[in-house]
Amino acid sequence: MTPESLVAASVAYVALMFLLAHAADRAAAAGRWRWMDRPVIYTLSLSVYCSAWTFYGAVGYASRSGLEFLTIYLGPGIVFSGAWWGLRRLVRVARMHRVTSIADLISSRFGKSAGLAALVTLIGVMAATPYIALQLQSVSMALSAFATPEHALPRNVSVWVALGLAAFAILFGTRNLAVDERHHGVVIAIAVEAVVKLAAFVAVGVFVIWGIADGPADVLARIDRMSVSAGGEGWPINPERWFTLILLSGAAVMVLPRMFHVLVVEASDEDRLRQAGWAFPAYLALMSFLVLPIAVVGADILPKGANPDLYVLDLPLSQGREALATLVFLGGFSSAMSMVVVSAIALSTMMANHWLVPLWLRLRQAALAGPARAPEDLGTLMLNARRLAILAIIGAGWLYHRMSGGTSALAAMGTVAFSGMAQVLPALVAGLLWRGATRRGAIAGVVGGTLIWTLLVFLPSLGLLAQPAMPAGIDPFAGAVLLALAVNLLLLVLISLMDFPEPAERLQSLSFVHAVAPDAAPGDGAPAVQPEALLTLAGRLWGNDHALETFRRAAESQGKGGYLPDLTPRFLADFERLLAGTVGAATAAALMTRVGGRGGVTVSDLMEVAGEASRAREDNRRLENTSAELARTAAMLRESNEKLTALSAQKDAFLGQISHELRTPMTSIRAFSEFLMEPDLPTEERARFAGIIHDEAGRMTRLLDDLLDLSVLEAGKARLKPGVFNLHDLIERALASAGAAASGRDFAIRRNIAAEHLPVITDQDRLLQVLINVITNARKYCSAEAPQIRIDCRRSPDGGTEIDIADNGPGISAGNQALIFEKFARLNDPARAGGAGLGLAICKEIMEFLGGSIAYLPGQGGACFRISLPPRPARRAENDENAAR
Amino acid sequence: MRLRPPRLFLGRTAYRRRRLAEATRLVPVLFAALVLIPPIWLPQHFSYARGAVWLAVAWALAIAATAALHRALGRPSAEDEDDA
Amino acid sequence: MSVDVLLIEDEPSIAEAVRFILTRDGWGCEQWPEGTGALERIRALAPRMLILDLMLPGRSGAEILADLRADPALAALPVLLLSARGTANLPPGADRVLPKPFANADLRAVVRELLEQA
């Protein structure tokens, strides 16, 4: 194998992963995610813990320092053996708060503090830089193992590796702004890579144990021989390093950004920890106990100058096993790739949510809740911020790799990262277990610990500072880490004990420590915010369809129809949490304050909540459910009662309206016909008056036709004539006849012709009637300077068809949105264009008759109607037809 | 502060589940003790083959115990909500 | 030509009929097609009487009538109300009411009566 062919093999391998991730993403988008959403995939994705450090570095570590390398895997082993009460709790709380990253979790727990989130992100980025450098270094180092004098190493391998991995992370990590930060394609890819890693490692391990050595007993004998051999000086266990490294690795499996991401953010529920709790340690144990034979056999048979980090490759190569070595190379490449991709995704989310967006919000004073002129701007901004962050992170890793000259041992770089990230551990553990831990305490602890870590561990690792002087007999690394963690913990506890936290923070601490769903924040009694403003904000982040669907469901759960739920405290709290799932808790809180002017929580609000909450919990759960049910019923009853009252008033108004609409043309007819009876009227006047009479009679006929149409539809006596039609043709016809009927203004019509070619099964004449009516209305009432009409068509997930017709006019005010589908509800319009105000009422009846619906979509920057058709017309129609025979 | 007053007595299934959940807390403590104390106490005895076998056996036991307990616990039921 | 009658009516054909009737009888007649700005129009033209439709876009005839009667300068202006909703529930303050549709002769008689008494 030449380095070139290995590069080609890795390119092919990455391409395969691309296809796999792409297929998984598509399957997830099509709703076929369920079969992939299994505990085993989750468990395998956790193996992103085993990066190239494990693959190459662990062997080097073992041959230098003996069993100490096991500490890196024993820590996670201990943590996972307690998964049922530790990790399960962490996952549950994090999912409850829709946490997007470790920084978000810490920030959310400590009163949604933006500063804390930015701080944790900083630590994450600092710690990840050497770690990513390690992966790049391992790949180029592994390639160099294959290099021979004839086949030199391709130049700048690490640049191309970095660029390729960045492209992968950008393509699959920032495809869209999900409401939960899950990336199905990436998860499937790393699960498959986990299998490749394991297979490669097991293959080389089996080859070494039984192919080179004489089975496990021989391996154990070789291990014992290390105590007297020349390479074994590092082997005796150093107690303080043993303890410190187990502590660090146990912390790392939870707080490393990439581990937090696969462990918590990508978990769809906490129950999968039941399997992962034993299966992931089993994976780790298998990997780590295969390290020992490779290390000792390598030390025995390879030349003294060989790099121990490369034993895993050199052993098969030295025995002429090229195919095995290639498999090992791909396994190592897999572990580097999954680590870099997941780290980049997790860190870029943190950087975008906690650095770039808060900065942007601060810089930009423009109101966010205004009408959405450019609906995607916020979402695109977020995605671009993440893409930029991915490039920055991987670029920084590459730079570190170049600066450090690729000389230091892999294990040393890994422990630097672990000890940095571990500074978050005291805040995390205290935050989950102790309600008294406060924001100021956490900040002081993290800052103190991180400063010590930077001075005593991080900068010395770069060669910028000398190794710290520790009292004799104490290991410098272990001493520095324990000092940093002790100062961190001490500051956290002392300052928290003296502190009195903000009320908002106390609410969060209650929710995190007791794993109870957060209560609706109090103090939002009369929010000044309009639901439409929130809908606009949500639409900018998630896209309109998703936002509308979320709001519709919220309205439905309140027993309301339409797209605008009541702004109850519960809805506001839920909405904020949904936002937090996209942009992080601190940013979500800031956005809510910006859009809604939501005031802060006061101490007395808090006392009130505590009282209510404890009282409410005395009632058992059934009572809660019943009362929720009752509240829903009451809301529905209230709504229907309001409707009935309004209906009875409407009936009187309806008769009055009919009277008016009939008498008006009648008046003209009577007056002009009396003129016609006069004998001495000039002929031309006579003709003109007869024309007026004719027109007015026609108007009366149209009114009577509309009324009859409406009563037939309302009584369910209309006959359905279904057929299959191309929606595009119907829209063409509707535009033609609406254009002919309307005033001479020039409208820009924006359509997506390709999307219109959808077959629909419906009654063509009836649908046409609706389309013409809506388009005519848009032409009539849109008063914009440069009027335009937008028509969007799409298949809905249930197989039906949705047609959105929007204009860019003033829209319809929230108060009137409920009225427009009522009879004669012509909204006080000065134009008074001909019709009697029955158009939309008829449209509504027709759509119900066709089994679909027509609704007004608020917050679209103009009037917008959504016409929804079912996959096929309702069955009722056929029965009627049979009955009619 | 406990927000929900704990039920004083449980049925047999719920009682067994509660004890199983407690057993899962014991596993990491025992495992940590096995992994930490001997190597720190007697590093010269646990640095080579004996240490490797000791750690392998301890870890295998911990994995088996976790697997058995998690299997016995099964899916969480509503009863289990306030066990943590 | 002085304005004898100001007609506030939004239906163009009815307005044309009324104007035709009154002009033939020799009255000067102006028309205003909506509720908004109607009061300003009345002040500007100072007609001798007003024919007011009840259902108008913008402000209703009832609102205009109430404002008129509240204004000392216009309180005495004779008003003929045209109603397309029968004669029940009419706003107070009108001198005469004609339900739509009306006979041309009735309109002529009422207008002559109001203008001659004024």
PDB file of C-alpha atoms in Angstrom, chain A residues 364-600:
ATOM      1  CA  ARG A 364     -28.692  45.286  16.066  1.00  0.00           C
ATOM      2  CA  GLN A 365     -31.366  47.507  17.490  1.00  0.00           C
ATOM      3  CA  ALA A 366     -33.980  46.829  14.814  1.00  0.00           C
ATOM      4  CA  ALA A 367     -37.213  45.386  16.118  1.00  0.00           C
ATOM      5  CA  LEU A 368     -37.370  41.652  15.591  1.00  0.00           C
ATOM      6  CA  ALA A 369     -41.101  41.400  15.628  1.00  0.00           C
ATOM      7  CA  GLY A 370     -41.772  43.612  12.661  1.00  0.00           C
ATOM      8  CA  PRO A 371     -43.434  42.204   9.597  1.00  0.00           C
ATOM      9  CA  ALA A 372     -41.206  39.582   8.035  1.00  0.00           C
ATOM     10  CA  ARG A 373     -39.817  41.240   4.943  1.00  0.00           C
ATOM     11  CA  ALA A 374     -37.019  38.733   4.606  1.00  0.00           C
ATOM     12  CA  PRO A 375     -38.437  35.771   6.442  1.00  0.00           C
ATOM     13  CA  GLU A 376     -35.273  33.683   6.622  1.00  0.00           C
ATOM     14  CA  ASP A 377     -32.820  36.273   7.828  1.00  0.00           C
ATOM     15  CA  LEU A 378     -32.509  35.075  11.415  1.00  0.00           C
ATOM     16  CA  GLY A 379     -32.349  31.382  10.568  1.00  0.00           C
ATOM     17  CA  THR A 380     -29.793  31.934   7.815  1.00  0.00           C
ATOM     18  CA  LEU A 381     -27.751  34.092  10.120  1.00  0.00           C
ATOM     19  CA  MET A 382     -27.653  31.324  12.701  1.00  0.00           C
ATOM     20  CA  LEU A 383     -26.630  28.716  10.144  1.00  0.00           C
ATOM     21  CA  ASN A 384     -23.916  30.908   8.659  1.00  0.00           C
ATOM     22  CA  ALA A 385     -22.613  31.652  12.130  1.00  0.00           C
ATOM     23  CA  ARG A 386     -22.301  27.918  12.731  1.00  0.00           C
ATOM     24  CA  ARG A 387     -20.577  27.282   9.417  1.00  0.00           C
ATOM     25  CA  LEU A 388     -18.089  30.004  10.204  1.00  0.00           C
ATOM     26  CA  ALA A 389     -17.549  28.548  13.663  1.00  0.00           C
ATOM     27  CA  ILE A 390     -16.874  25.065  12.240  1.00  0.00           C
ATOM     28  CA  LEU A 391     -14.217  26.478   9.951  1.00  0.00           C
ATOM     29  CA  ALA A 392     -12.719  28.440  12.833  1.00  0.00           C
ATOM     30  CA  ILE A 393     -12.584  25.448  15.180  1.00  0.00           C
ATOM     31  CA  ILE A 394     -11.054  23.030  12.696  1.00  0.00           C
ATOM     32  CA  GLY A 395      -8.733  25.791  11.474  1.00  0.00           C
ATOM     33  CA  ALA A 396      -7.566  26.443  15.033  1.00  0.00           C
ATOM     34  CA  GLY A 397      -6.914  22.735  15.488  1.00  0.00           C
ATOM     35  CA  TRP A 398      -4.845  22.671  12.323  1.00  0.00           C
ATOM     36  CA  LEU A 399      -2.914  25.735  13.450  1.00  0.00           C
ATOM     37  CA  TYR A 400      -2.150  24.132  16.821  1.00  0.00           C
ATOM     38  CA  HIS A 401      -0.988  21.045  14.951  1.00  0.00           C
ATOM     39  CA  ARG A 402       1.357  23.155  12.817  1.00  0.00           C
ATOM     40  CA  MET A 403       2.624  25.199  15.766  1.00  0.00           C
ATOM     41  CA  SER A 404       3.281  22.254  18.034  1.00  0.00           C
ATOM     42  CA  GLY A 405       5.171  20.751  15.121  1.00  0.00           C
ATOM     43  CA  GLY A 406       3.407  17.442  15.505  1.00  0.00           C
ATOM     44  CA  THR A 407       5.923  16.306  18.063  1.00  0.00           C
ATOM     45  CA  SER A 408       4.181  15.817  21.383  1.00  0.00           C
ATOM     46  CA  ALA A 409       2.763  12.442  22.334  1.00  0.00           C
ATOM     47  CA  LEU A 410      -0.921  12.049  21.595  1.00  0.00           C
ATOM     48  CA  ALA A 411      -1.855  11.162  25.157  1.00  0.00           C
ATOM     49  CA  ALA A 412      -0.383  14.342  26.584  1.00  0.00           C
ATOM     50  CA  MET A 413      -2.505  16.469  24.246  1.00  0.00           C
ATOM     51  CA  GLY A 414      -5.620  14.531  25.214  1.00  0.00           C
ATOM     52  CA  THR A 415      -5.177  14.968  28.953  1.00  0.00           C
ATOM     53  CA  VAL A 416      -4.739  18.722  28.493  1.00  0.00           C
ATOM     54  CA  ALA A 417      -8.172  18.856  26.847  1.00  0.00           C
ATOM     55  CA  PHE A 418      -9.745  16.652  29.513  1.00  0.00           C
ATOM     56  CA  SER A 419      -8.437  18.697  32.412  1.00  0.00           C
ATOM     57  CA  GLY A 420      -9.624  21.949  30.819  1.00  0.00           C
ATOM     58  CA  MET A 421     -13.149  20.779  30.204  1.00  0.00           C
ATOM     59  CA  ALA A 422     -13.279  19.238  33.675  1.00  0.00           C
ATOM     60  CA  GLN A 423     -13.420  22.760  35.091  1.00  0.00           C
ATOM     61  CA  VAL A 424     -17.110  22.684  34.187  1.00  0.00           C
ATOM     62  CA  LEU A 425     -17.687  19.592  36.308  1.00  0.00           C
ATOM     63  CA  PRO A 426     -18.152  21.280  39.733  1.00  0.00           C
ATOM     64  CA  ALA A 427     -20.754  23.670  38.298  1.00  0.00           C
ATOM     65  CA  LEU A 428     -22.541  20.799  36.539  1.00  0.00           C
ATOM     66  CA  VAL A 429     -22.666  18.465  39.518  1.00  0.00           C
ATOM     67  CA  ALA A 430     -23.495  21.174  42.026  1.00  0.00           C
ATOM     68  CA  GLY A 431     -26.075  22.578  39.646  1.00  0.00           C
ATOM     69  CA  LEU A 432     -27.868  19.254  39.434  1.00  0.00           C
ATOM     70  CA  LEU A 433     -27.636  18.264  43.077  1.00  0.00           C
ATOM     71  CA  TRP A 434     -27.624  21.442  45.154  1.00  0.00           C
ATOM     72  CA  ARG A 435     -30.298  24.111  44.905  1.00  0.00           C
ATOM     73  CA  GLY A 436     -28.054  26.550  46.747  1.00  0.00           C
ATOM     74  CA  ALA A 437     -25.463  26.714  43.984  1.00  0.00           C
ATOM     75  CA  THR A 438     -25.666  30.175  42.420  1.00  0.00           C
ATOM     76  CA  ARG A 439     -24.611  31.890  39.234  1.00  0.00           C
ATOM     77  CA  ARG A 440     -21.991  34.049  40.895  1.00  0.00           C
ATOM     78  CA  GLY A 441     -20.572  31.001  42.652  1.00  0.00           C
ATOM     79  CA  ALA A 442     -20.430  29.055  39.420  1.00  0.00           C
ATOM     80  CA  ILE A 443     -18.761  31.882  37.525  1.00  0.00           C
ATOM     81  CA  ALA A 444     -16.166  32.391  40.259  1.00  0.00           C
ATOM     82  CA  GLY A 445     -15.417  28.670  40.412  1.00  0.00           C
ATOM     83  CA  VAL A 446     -15.141  28.215  36.662  1.00  0.00           C
ATOM     84  CA  VAL A 447     -13.027  31.347  36.206  1.00  0.00           C
ATOM     85  CA  GLY A 448     -10.710  30.454  39.102  1.00  0.00           C
ATOM     86  CA  GLY A 449     -10.273  26.847  38.025  1.00  0.00           C
ATOM     87  CA  THR A 450      -9.758  27.752  34.405  1.00  0.00           C
ATOM     88  CA  LEU A 451      -7.138  30.387  35.219  1.00  0.00           C
ATOM     89  CA  ILE A 452      -5.115  27.889  37.213  1.00  0.00           C
ATOM     90  CA  TRP A 453      -5.529  25.312  34.441  1.00  0.00           C
ATOM     91  CA  THR A 454      -4.406  27.813  31.797  1.00  0.00           C
ATOM     92  CA  LEU A 455      -1.301  28.808  33.765  1.00  0.00           C
ATOM     93  CA  LEU A 456      -0.266  25.410  35.049  1.00  0.00           C
ATOM     94  CA  VAL A 457      -1.441  23.051  32.293  1.00  0.00           C
ATOM     95  CA  PHE A 458      -2.500  24.670  29.025  1.00  0.00           C
ATOM     96  CA  LEU A 459       0.269  27.203  28.412  1.00  0.00           C
ATOM     97  CA  PRO A 460       3.043  24.811  29.534  1.00  0.00           C
ATOM     98  CA  SER A 461       1.640  22.242  27.074  1.00  0.00           C
ATOM     99  CA  LEU A 462       2.173  24.782  24.283  1.00  0.00           C
ATOM    100  CA  GLY A 463       5.686  25.407  25.556  1.00  0.00           C
ATOM    101  CA  LEU A 464       4.789  29.027  26.378  1.00  0.00           C
ATOM    102  CA  LEU A 465       5.351  28.587  30.112  1.00  0.00           C
ATOM    103  CA  ALA A 466       7.647  26.365  32.136  1.00  0.00           C
ATOM    104  CA  GLN A 467       6.253  23.289  33.851  1.00  0.00           C
ATOM    105  CA  PRO A 468       5.004  24.349  37.299  1.00  0.00           C
ATOM    106  CA  ALA A 469       7.135  23.503  40.267  1.00  0.00           C
ATOM    107  CA  MET A 470       5.293  21.117  42.586  1.00  0.00           C
ATOM    108  CA  PRO A 471       6.434  19.888  45.991  1.00  0.00           C
ATOM    109  CA  ALA A 472       8.738  16.936  45.608  1.00  0.00           C
ATOM    110  CA  GLY A 473       7.050  13.590  45.093  1.00  0.00           C
ATOM    111  CA  ILE A 474       3.874  15.043  43.577  1.00  0.00           C
ATOM    112  CA  ASP A 475       3.222  14.611  39.898  1.00  0.00           C
ATOM    113  CA  PRO A 476       3.100  18.090  38.264  1.00  0.00           C
ATOM    114  CA  PHE A 477       0.073  17.309  36.098  1.00  0.00           C
ATOM    115  CA  ALA A 478      -1.991  15.634  38.809  1.00  0.00           C
ATOM    116  CA  GLY A 479      -1.047  18.326  41.287  1.00  0.00           C
ATOM    117  CA  ALA A 480      -2.027  21.164  38.963  1.00  0.00           C
ATOM    118  CA  VAL A 481      -5.350  19.557  38.037  1.00  0.00           C
ATOM    119  CA  LEU A 482      -6.296  18.764  41.617  1.00  0.00           C
ATOM    120  CA  LEU A 483      -5.367  22.293  42.655  1.00  0.00           C
ATOM    121  CA  ALA A 484      -7.490  23.810  39.891  1.00  0.00           C
ATOM    122  CA  LEU A 485     -10.490  21.616  40.711  1.00  0.00           C
ATOM    123  CA  ALA A 486     -10.174  22.224  44.441  1.00  0.00           C
ATOM    124  CA  VAL A 487     -10.045  26.011  43.991  1.00  0.00           C
ATOM    125  CA  ASN A 488     -12.941  25.766  41.555  1.00  0.00           C
ATOM    126  CA  LEU A 489     -15.096  23.799  43.992  1.00  0.00           C
ATOM    127  CA  LEU A 490     -14.146  25.909  46.975  1.00  0.00           C
ATOM    128  CA  LEU A 491     -15.021  29.189  45.244  1.00  0.00           C
ATOM    129  CA  LEU A 492     -18.297  27.729  43.999  1.00  0.00           C
ATOM    130  CA  VAL A 493     -19.352  26.570  47.440  1.00  0.00           C
ATOM    131  CA  LEU A 494     -18.174  29.588  49.420  1.00  0.00           C
ATOM    132  CA  ILE A 495     -19.645  32.229  47.139  1.00  0.00           C
ATOM    133  CA  SER A 496     -22.883  30.321  46.733  1.00  0.00           C
ATOM    134  CA  LEU A 497     -23.242  30.073  50.496  1.00  0.00           C
ATOM    135  CA  MET A 498     -22.965  33.840  50.854  1.00  0.00           C
ATOM    136  CA  ASP A 499     -25.089  34.669  47.812  1.00  0.00           C
ATOM    137  CA  PHE A 500     -28.750  35.454  47.340  1.00  0.00           C
ATOM    138  CA  PRO A 501     -29.693  34.489  43.773  1.00  0.00           C
ATOM    139  CA  GLU A 502     -32.063  36.210  41.398  1.00  0.00           C
ATOM    140  CA  PRO A 503     -35.637  34.879  41.397  1.00  0.00           C
ATOM    141  CA  ALA A 504     -35.393  33.652  37.793  1.00  0.00           C
ATOM    142  CA  GLU A 505     -32.342  31.664  38.803  1.00  0.00           C
ATOM    143  CA  ARG A 506     -34.126  30.154  41.787  1.00  0.00           C
ATOM    144  CA  LEU A 507     -36.922  28.940  39.511  1.00  0.00           C
ATOM    145  CA  GLN A 508     -34.374  27.223  37.275  1.00  0.00           C
ATOM    146  CA  SER A 509     -32.509  25.669  40.192  1.00  0.00           C
ATOM    147  CA  LEU A 510     -35.718  24.184  41.541  1.00  0.00           C
ATOM    148  CA  SER A 511     -36.495  22.682  38.152  1.00  0.00           C
ATOM    149  CA  PHE A 512     -33.001  21.271  37.621  1.00  0.00           C
ATOM    150  CA  VAL A 513     -32.424  19.817  41.057  1.00  0.00           C
ATOM    151  CA  HIS A 514     -35.805  18.158  41.389  1.00  0.00           C
ATOM    152  CA  ALA A 515     -36.164  17.277  37.721  1.00  0.00           C
ATOM    153  CA  VAL A 516     -39.637  18.773  37.692  1.00  0.00           C
ATOM    154  CA  ALA A 517     -40.956  20.513  34.611  1.00  0.00           C
ATOM    155  CA  PRO A 518     -40.326  24.208  35.068  1.00  0.00           C
ATOM    156  CA  ASP A 519     -43.382  26.113  36.155  1.00  0.00           C
ATOM    157  CA  ALA A 520     -44.631  28.809  33.905  1.00  0.00           C
ATOM    158  CA  ALA A 521     -42.634  31.853  34.866  1.00  0.00           C
ATOM    159  CA  PRO A 522     -44.777  34.184  36.937  1.00  0.00           C
ATOM    160  CA  GLY A 523     -45.071  37.884  36.396  1.00  0.00           C
ATOM    161  CA  ASP A 524     -46.337  37.570  32.839  1.00  0.00           C
ATOM    162  CA  GLY A 525     -49.898  38.331  33.881  1.00  0.00           C
ATOM    163  CA  ALA A 526     -50.662  40.728  31.060  1.00  0.00           C
ATOM    164  CA  PRO A 527     -48.040  40.319  28.389  1.00  0.00           C
ATOM    165  CA  ALA A 528     -47.770  43.244  26.068  1.00  0.00           C
ATOM    166  CA  VAL A 529     -46.728  40.952  23.259  1.00  0.00           C
ATOM    167  CA  GLN A 530     -48.977  40.006  20.372  1.00  0.00           C
ATOM    168  CA  PRO A 531     -49.132  36.363  19.336  1.00  0.00           C
ATOM    169  CA  GLU A 532     -48.456  37.483  15.790  1.00  0.00           C
ATOM    170  CA  ALA A 533     -45.114  38.973  16.825  1.00  0.00           C
ATOM    171  CA  LEU A 534     -44.079  35.658  18.376  1.00  0.00           C
ATOM    172  CA  LEU A 535     -45.253  33.804  15.289  1.00  0.00           C
ATOM    173  CA  THR A 536     -43.166  36.066  13.096  1.00  0.00           C
ATOM    174  CA  LEU A 537     -40.115  35.481  15.280  1.00  0.00           C
ATOM    175  CA  ALA A 538     -40.640  31.726  15.218  1.00  0.00           C
ATOM    176  CA  GLY A 539     -41.116  31.813  11.463  1.00  0.00           C
ATOM    177  CA  ARG A 540     -37.787  33.549  11.036  1.00  0.00           C
ATOM    178  CA  LEU A 541     -36.003  30.876  13.006  1.00  0.00           C
ATOM    179  CA  TRP A 542     -37.762  27.704  11.982  1.00  0.00           C
ATOM    180  CA  GLY A 543     -39.378  28.598   8.691  1.00  0.00           C
ATOM    181  CA  ASN A 544     -43.024  29.483   8.340  1.00  0.00           C
ATOM    182  CA  ASP A 545     -44.533  26.040   8.007  1.00  0.00           C
ATOM    183  CA  HIS A 546     -43.023  24.702  11.159  1.00  0.00           C
ATOM    184  CA  ALA A 547     -43.873  27.836  13.120  1.00  0.00           C
ATOM    185  CA  LEU A 548     -47.481  27.779  11.951  1.00  0.00           C
ATOM    186  CA  GLU A 549     -47.791  24.108  12.825  1.00  0.00           C
ATOM    187  CA  THR A 550     -46.405  24.722  16.318  1.00  0.00           C
ATOM    188  CA  PHE A 551     -48.809  27.581  16.916  1.00  0.00           C
ATOM    189  CA  ARG A 552     -51.749  25.656  15.512  1.00  0.00           C
ATOM    190  CA  ARG A 553     -51.070  22.772  17.876  1.00  0.00           C
ATOM    191  CA  ALA A 554     -50.730  25.130  20.835  1.00  0.00           C
ATOM    192  CA  ALA A 555     -54.042  26.767  19.929  1.00  0.00           C
ATOM    193  CA  GLU A 556     -55.630  23.342  19.556  1.00  0.00           C
ATOM    194  CA  SER A 557     -54.452  22.233  22.995  1.00  0.00           C
ATOM    195  CA  GLN A 558     -56.120  25.347  24.413  1.00  0.00           C
ATOM    196  CA  GLY A 559     -59.336  24.299  22.712  1.00  0.00           C
ATOM    197  CA  LYS A 560     -59.093  27.049  20.138  1.00  0.00           C
ATOM    198  CA  GLY A 561     -59.128  26.960  16.390  1.00  0.00           C
ATOM    199  CA  GLY A 562     -56.851  28.923  14.085  1.00  0.00           C
ATOM    200  CA  TYR A 563     -53.168  29.757  14.397  1.00  0.00           C
ATOM    201  CA  LEU A 564     -53.052  32.189  17.288  1.00  0.00           C
ATOM    202  CA  PRO A 565     -53.126  30.640  20.773  1.00  0.00           C
ATOM    203  CA  ASP A 566     -53.865  32.671  23.875  1.00  0.00           C
ATOM    204  CA  LEU A 567     -50.699  33.951  25.462  1.00  0.00           C
ATOM    205  CA  THR A 568     -51.074  32.058  28.682  1.00  0.00           C
ATOM    206  CA  PRO A 569     -48.031  31.906  30.960  1.00  0.00           C
ATOM    207  CA  ARG A 570     -47.790  28.201  30.147  1.00  0.00           C
ATOM    208  CA  PHE A 571     -47.727  28.852  26.411  1.00  0.00           C
ATOM    209  CA  LEU A 572     -45.106  31.572  26.802  1.00  0.00           C
ATOM    210  CA  ALA A 573     -42.908  29.321  28.914  1.00  0.00           C
ATOM    211  CA  ASP A 574     -43.256  26.444  26.438  1.00  0.00           C
ATOM    212  CA  PHE A 575     -42.537  28.747  23.545  1.00  0.00           C
ATOM    213  CA  GLU A 576     -39.435  30.100  25.213  1.00  0.00           C
ATOM    214  CA  ARG A 577     -38.215  26.552  25.795  1.00  0.00           C
ATOM    215  CA  LEU A 578     -38.815  25.686  22.142  1.00  0.00           C
ATOM    216  CA  LEU A 579     -36.772  28.722  21.169  1.00  0.00           C
ATOM    217  CA  ALA A 580     -34.090  27.629  23.613  1.00  0.00           C
ATOM    218  CA  GLY A 581     -33.924  24.317  21.761  1.00  0.00           C
ATOM    219  CA  THR A 582     -32.737  26.261  18.743  1.00  0.00           C
ATOM    220  CA  VAL A 583     -30.696  29.163  20.071  1.00  0.00           C
ATOM    221  CA  GLY A 584     -29.921  28.261  23.683  1.00  0.00           C
ATOM    222  CA  ALA A 585     -31.657  29.355  26.872  1.00  0.00           C
ATOM    223  CA  ALA A 586     -29.895  32.656  27.398  1.00  0.00           C
ATOM    224  CA  THR A 587     -30.501  33.843  23.843  1.00  0.00           C
ATOM    225  CA  ALA A 588     -34.097  32.626  23.933  1.00  0.00           C
ATOM    226  CA  ALA A 589     -34.735  34.611  27.092  1.00  0.00           C
ATOM    227  CA  ALA A 590     -33.135  37.663  25.504  1.00  0.00           C
ATOM    228  CA  LEU A 591     -35.268  37.259  22.373  1.00  0.00           C
ATOM    229  CA  MET A 592     -38.448  36.963  24.407  1.00  0.00           C
ATOM    230  CA  THR A 593     -37.565  40.121  26.274  1.00  0.00           C
ATOM    231  CA  ARG A 594     -36.840  41.883  23.003  1.00  0.00           C
ATOM    232  CA  VAL A 595     -40.013  40.852  21.248  1.00  0.00           C
ATOM    233  CA  GLY A 596     -42.423  40.741  24.134  1.00  0.00           C
ATOM    234  CA  GLY A 597     -41.015  43.135  26.667  1.00  0.00           C
ATOM    235  CA  ARG A 598     -41.420  40.333  29.176  1.00  0.00           C
ATOM    236  CA  GLY A 599     -40.533  41.739  32.542  1.00  0.00           C
ATOM    237  CA  GLY A 600     -38.276  39.968  34.985  1.00  0.00           C
TER     238      GLY A 600
END
